[in-house]
Coordinates of C-alpha atoms in Angstrom, one line a residue:
M6 CA 0.0 0.0 0.0
K7 CA 1.1 3.5 -0.7
P8 CA 1.9 5.6 2.4
L9 CA -0.2 8.8 2.5
F10 CA 1.7 10.6 5.3
A11 CA 5.4 10.1 4.7
G12 CA 7.6 12.8 6.2
L13 CA 4.8 14.6 8.1
V14 CA 4.5 15.1 11.8
F15 CA 1.0 15.4 13.4
V16 CA -0.2 16.6 16.8
A17 CA -2.9 14.3 18.2
M18 CA -6.2 15.8 19.2
T19 CA -9.8 14.6 19.7
W20 CA -12.6 16.6 18.1
P21 CA -15.3 17.9 20.5
A22 CA -18.5 16.0 20.8
M23 CA -21.5 17.1 18.8
A24 CA -25.1 17.3 20.3
Q25 CA -23.6 16.7 23.7
I26 CA -25.7 18.6 26.2
L27 CA -28.2 16.6 28.2
D28 CA -31.2 18.8 27.6
P29 CA -34.7 17.6 28.8
A30 CA -36.3 19.7 26.0
R31 CA -34.6 17.9 23.2
A32 CA -36.7 16.2 20.6
A33 CA -36.7 12.4 20.5
E34 CA -33.8 10.8 18.5
D35 CA -32.0 14.1 18.4
G36 CA -28.6 13.7 16.7
C37 CA -29.1 10.0 15.8
D38 CA -29.3 10.5 12.1
A39 CA -25.6 10.0 11.4
P40 CA -23.7 8.5 8.4
A41 CA -23.5 4.8 8.2
P42 CA -20.5 2.9 9.5
P43 CA -17.7 1.3 7.5
P44 CA -18.2 -2.2 6.0
F45 CA -18.1 -5.1 8.5
S46 CA -18.5 -2.7 11.4
D47 CA -21.1 -3.8 14.0
T48 CA -23.3 -1.9 16.5
A49 CA -22.8 -2.7 20.2
T50 CA -26.0 -2.8 22.3
S51 CA -26.7 -3.1 26.0
A52 CA -29.8 -3.8 28.1
Q53 CA -28.3 -1.6 30.8
G54 CA -29.1 2.1 30.2
P55 CA -28.8 4.9 29.7
V56 CA -26.0 4.3 27.3
V57 CA -27.7 1.6 25.2
A58 CA -25.8 1.5 21.9
A59 CA -22.7 2.6 20.1
R60 CA -21.4 2.3 16.6
Y61 CA -18.8 3.9 14.3
S62 CA -20.1 6.5 11.8
G63 CA -18.9 7.8 8.5
T64 CA -16.1 6.5 6.3
T65 CA -12.7 7.6 5.1
T66 CA -9.8 6.1 3.1
A67 CA -7.3 8.6 4.4
Y68 CA -5.5 6.0 6.6
A69 CA -4.5 3.3 4.1
H70 CA -3.6 0.5 6.5
G71 CA -6.2 -2.1 5.5
V72 CA -5.5 -4.4 8.5
L73 CA -9.3 -5.2 8.7
G74 CA -9.5 -6.3 5.1
D75 CA -10.0 -2.9 3.4
A76 CA -8.7 0.7 3.6
V77 CA -12.1 2.1 4.8
E78 CA -12.1 3.3 8.4
A79 CA -14.5 5.3 10.5
R80 CA -14.5 9.1 11.0
A81 CA -16.6 9.2 14.1
L82 CA -18.1 7.4 17.1
L83 CA -21.8 7.5 17.7
V84 CA -23.4 6.7 21.1
R85 CA -27.2 6.4 21.8
Y86 CA -28.5 7.6 25.2
A87 CA -31.9 6.4 26.4
D88 CA -32.9 6.8 30.0
G89 CA -36.7 6.4 29.7
T90 CA -37.2 10.1 29.4
H91 CA -34.6 11.3 26.9
V92 CA -33.5 9.6 23.7
F93 CA -30.7 11.1 21.7
C94 CA -27.3 10.5 20.3
N95 CA -23.8 12.0 20.7
L96 CA -21.2 12.0 18.0
I97 CA -17.4 12.2 18.6
E98 CA -15.3 13.0 15.5
A99 CA -12.0 11.2 15.4
G100 CA -10.4 14.5 14.5
P101 CA -7.6 15.5 12.0
D102 CA -5.1 12.8 11.1
R103 CA -7.1 10.2 13.1
V104 CA -9.6 7.4 12.4
F105 CA -11.4 4.8 14.4
E106 CA -9.8 1.5 13.2
D107 CA -12.0 -1.1 14.8
T108 CA -14.7 -3.8 14.3
A109 CA -17.1 -2.3 16.8
P110 CA -17.1 -0.2 20.0
R111 CA -17.6 -2.0 23.3
L112 CA -20.1 -1.1 26.0
V113 CA -19.0 -1.8 29.5
D114 CA -19.6 -0.2 32.9
L115 CA -16.0 0.4 33.9
D116 CA -16.5 2.4 37.0
G117 CA -19.5 0.7 38.6
D118 CA -21.8 3.8 38.4
G119 CA -24.5 1.9 36.4
M120 CA -23.7 3.7 33.2
N121 CA -21.8 2.1 30.3
E122 CA -18.5 3.5 29.1
V123 CA -17.5 3.0 25.5
I124 CA -14.2 1.3 24.6
A125 CA -12.8 2.1 21.1
V126 CA -9.6 1.8 19.0
A127 CA -8.4 5.0 17.3
S128 CA -5.4 5.2 15.0
H129 CA -3.3 8.3 14.3
A130 CA -1.7 8.8 10.8
G131 CA 1.8 9.1 12.3
Q132 CA 1.6 7.2 15.6
G133 CA -0.6 4.1 15.0
A134 CA -3.3 2.9 17.3
R135 CA -4.3 3.4 20.9
L136 CA -7.1 2.3 23.2
E137 CA -9.6 4.9 24.2
V138 CA -12.4 5.1 26.8
Y139 CA -15.4 7.5 26.3
G140 CA -18.3 8.3 28.5
Y141 CA -20.3 10.8 30.6
P142 CA -18.3 11.8 33.6
G143 CA -21.4 12.8 35.5
T144 CA -25.1 13.8 35.2
G145 CA -25.5 16.7 32.8
E146 CA -21.9 16.5 31.6
A147 CA -20.8 16.0 28.0
F148 CA -20.0 12.7 26.4
Q149 CA -16.2 12.8 26.0
L150 CA -12.8 11.1 26.0
L151 CA -12.2 9.9 29.6
A152 CA -8.9 7.9 29.3
H153 CA -6.6 6.4 26.8
T154 CA -3.4 4.4 26.4
S155 CA -0.3 5.8 24.6
Y156 CA -0.2 5.4 20.9
I157 CA 1.9 2.5 19.8
G158 CA 4.3 5.0 18.2
T159 CA 4.5 4.1 14.5
R160 CA 1.8 4.4 11.8
Y161 CA 0.2 1.2 10.6
R162 CA 0.6 -0.4 14.0
W163 CA -2.6 -1.7 15.5
L164 CA -4.1 -3.3 18.6
A165 CA -7.0 -5.8 18.9
P166 CA -9.1 -5.7 22.1
V167 CA -9.9 -8.9 24.0
G168 CA -12.5 -7.5 26.4
A169 CA -13.1 -5.9 29.7
A170 CA -13.7 -7.5 33.1
D171 CA -12.3 -7.6 36.7
L172 CA -9.6 -10.0 35.6
D173 CA -7.8 -10.3 39.0
G174 CA -10.8 -10.0 41.4
D175 CA -9.6 -6.7 43.0
G176 CA -12.9 -4.9 42.5
H177 CA -11.6 -2.8 39.6
M178 CA -12.3 -3.4 35.9
D179 CA -9.5 -4.3 33.5
I180 CA -9.2 -4.0 29.8
A181 CA -7.1 -6.5 27.8
Y182 CA -5.9 -6.2 24.2
I183 CA -3.2 -7.7 21.9
D184 CA -0.6 -5.1 21.0
R185 CA 0.3 -5.6 17.4
P186 CA -1.3 -9.1 17.0
H187 CA 0.7 -9.7 13.8
L188 CA 4.1 -8.4 15.0
A189 CA 4.7 -8.0 18.7
K190 CA 1.9 -10.4 19.7
T191 CA 1.9 -9.0 23.2
L192 CA -1.1 -9.3 25.6
R193 CA -1.5 -6.1 27.6
I194 CA -3.8 -5.6 30.5
W195 CA -4.8 -2.2 31.9
R196 CA -6.8 -1.3 35.0
Y197 CA -9.4 1.4 34.8
R198 CA -9.6 3.2 38.1
D199 CA -10.6 6.8 39.0
G200 CA -10.9 7.7 35.3
T201 CA -7.3 6.5 34.6
L202 CA -5.8 3.6 32.7
T203 CA -2.8 1.9 34.2
E204 CA -1.0 -1.0 32.7
I205 CA -0.8 -3.9 35.2
A206 CA 0.5 -6.9 33.2
S207 CA 1.9 -7.9 29.8
Q208 CA 2.9 -11.2 28.2
Q209 CA 4.3 -12.0 24.8
G210 CA 3.3 -14.9 22.6
Y211 CA -0.4 -14.4 22.0
S212 CA -2.6 -13.2 19.1
N213 CA -6.3 -12.9 18.2
H214 CA -6.3 -11.5 14.7
K215 CA -4.7 -12.2 11.3
I216 CA -4.2 -9.5 8.7
G217 CA -7.3 -9.0 6.6
W218 CA -9.8 -10.5 9.0
P219 CA -12.8 -8.1 9.4
F220 CA -13.3 -9.5 12.9
I221 CA -11.4 -10.2 16.1
A222 CA -11.4 -13.8 17.3
G223 CA -11.7 -15.1 20.8
G224 CA -12.6 -12.9 23.8
L225 CA -13.6 -13.4 27.4
R226 CA -15.5 -16.2 29.1
D227 CA -16.3 -17.0 32.8
C228 CA -17.0 -20.7 33.5
G229 CA -17.6 -20.1 37.2
A230 CA -14.0 -19.6 38.3
G231 CA -13.5 -16.0 37.2
P232 CA -12.9 -14.5 33.8
E233 CA -10.5 -16.0 31.3
M234 CA -9.1 -14.6 28.1
I235 CA -9.5 -16.9 25.1
L236 CA -6.5 -16.4 22.7
A237 CA -4.3 -18.1 20.2
T238 CA -0.6 -18.7 20.7
G239 CA 1.6 -16.3 18.7
N240 CA 2.3 -19.1 16.1
W241 CA -1.4 -19.9 15.8
S242 CA -0.9 -23.6 16.8
R243 CA -2.8 -23.7 20.1
V244 CA -5.9 -22.2 21.8
M245 CA -5.2 -20.8 25.3
A246 CA -7.2 -19.7 28.3
A247 CA -5.3 -17.0 30.2
K248 CA -6.0 -15.6 33.6
L249 CA -4.5 -12.8 35.6
R250 CA -3.2 -13.9 39.0
E251 CA -1.4 -11.4 41.3
G252 CA -0.2 -9.4 38.3
V253 CA 1.0 -12.4 36.3
V254 CA -0.6 -13.9 33.2
V255 CA -1.2 -17.7 33.7
A256 CA -2.4 -19.7 30.7
R257 CA -3.5 -23.2 30.1
D258 CA -3.8 -25.1 26.8
L259 CA -7.3 -25.9 25.5
G260 CA -6.3 -27.7 22.4
A261 CA -5.2 -27.3 18.8
Y262 CA -6.1 -24.2 16.7
W263 CA -7.6 -25.0 13.4
S264 CA -9.6 -21.9 12.4
P265 CA -11.1 -18.8 14.0
E266 CA -14.1 -21.0 15.0
S267 CA -11.8 -22.9 17.4
L268 CA -11.3 -19.7 19.4
D269 CA -15.0 -18.9 19.3
A270 CA -16.0 -22.4 20.3
A271 CA -13.7 -22.1 23.4
L272 CA -15.8 -19.2 24.6
T273 CA -18.6 -21.7 25.4
C274 CA -18.1 -23.3 28.8
K275 CA -18.2 -27.1 28.7

């Protein structure tokens, strides 16, 4: 692929939210008529309100990475708010020199306040991908970027989320992803606490995505003994169930890897 940004240096920034004030007088569905998402991009939904859905919006070919099978990425993040009285949407633009490079946002209550936060992957033209958390800091406050990891540091470098759960049982939610699933193949785990992301563990030798897949394989399961991360080994020979114990990733072998379906099948407890 032909690089679009050779020799340029960019300053990262996040565009302000649109339609972001919680106004009781707003009309129903205010702000929800937004451009469609990129191909193969799903909508995340949750029965827990008031943040009940999120999807990516708009398309751009300005970031010609193509790791998800094409060079079409999202320009914005759309979230739907419905609390029984108000129904509207907020839109966050990725901003100049940035895209959302992801299969779908994720809705998870990270701080235990009963309101979902939104986990997304954004990529910068010069610095590659980072994990971002969006949400409403409090009642009446704007939907906004709450926390983020550092960019990987090089363009066309990506990360693939595994999921979010209290992985070590300490009462705080953790977010796991594979840093550069095609190169570094490193599992990284970050704790979300007091609106801040802190890396608490990492381990090389895992992957959950191959170049060109429009999906991320594996994920999280809980078969009664706490959450486990379902991943492939870095050489794609085995399916592994990994746990976080006292800051250390401990994994056990679940069997041979033969296709993405072998990872998805492992998400079902037997």
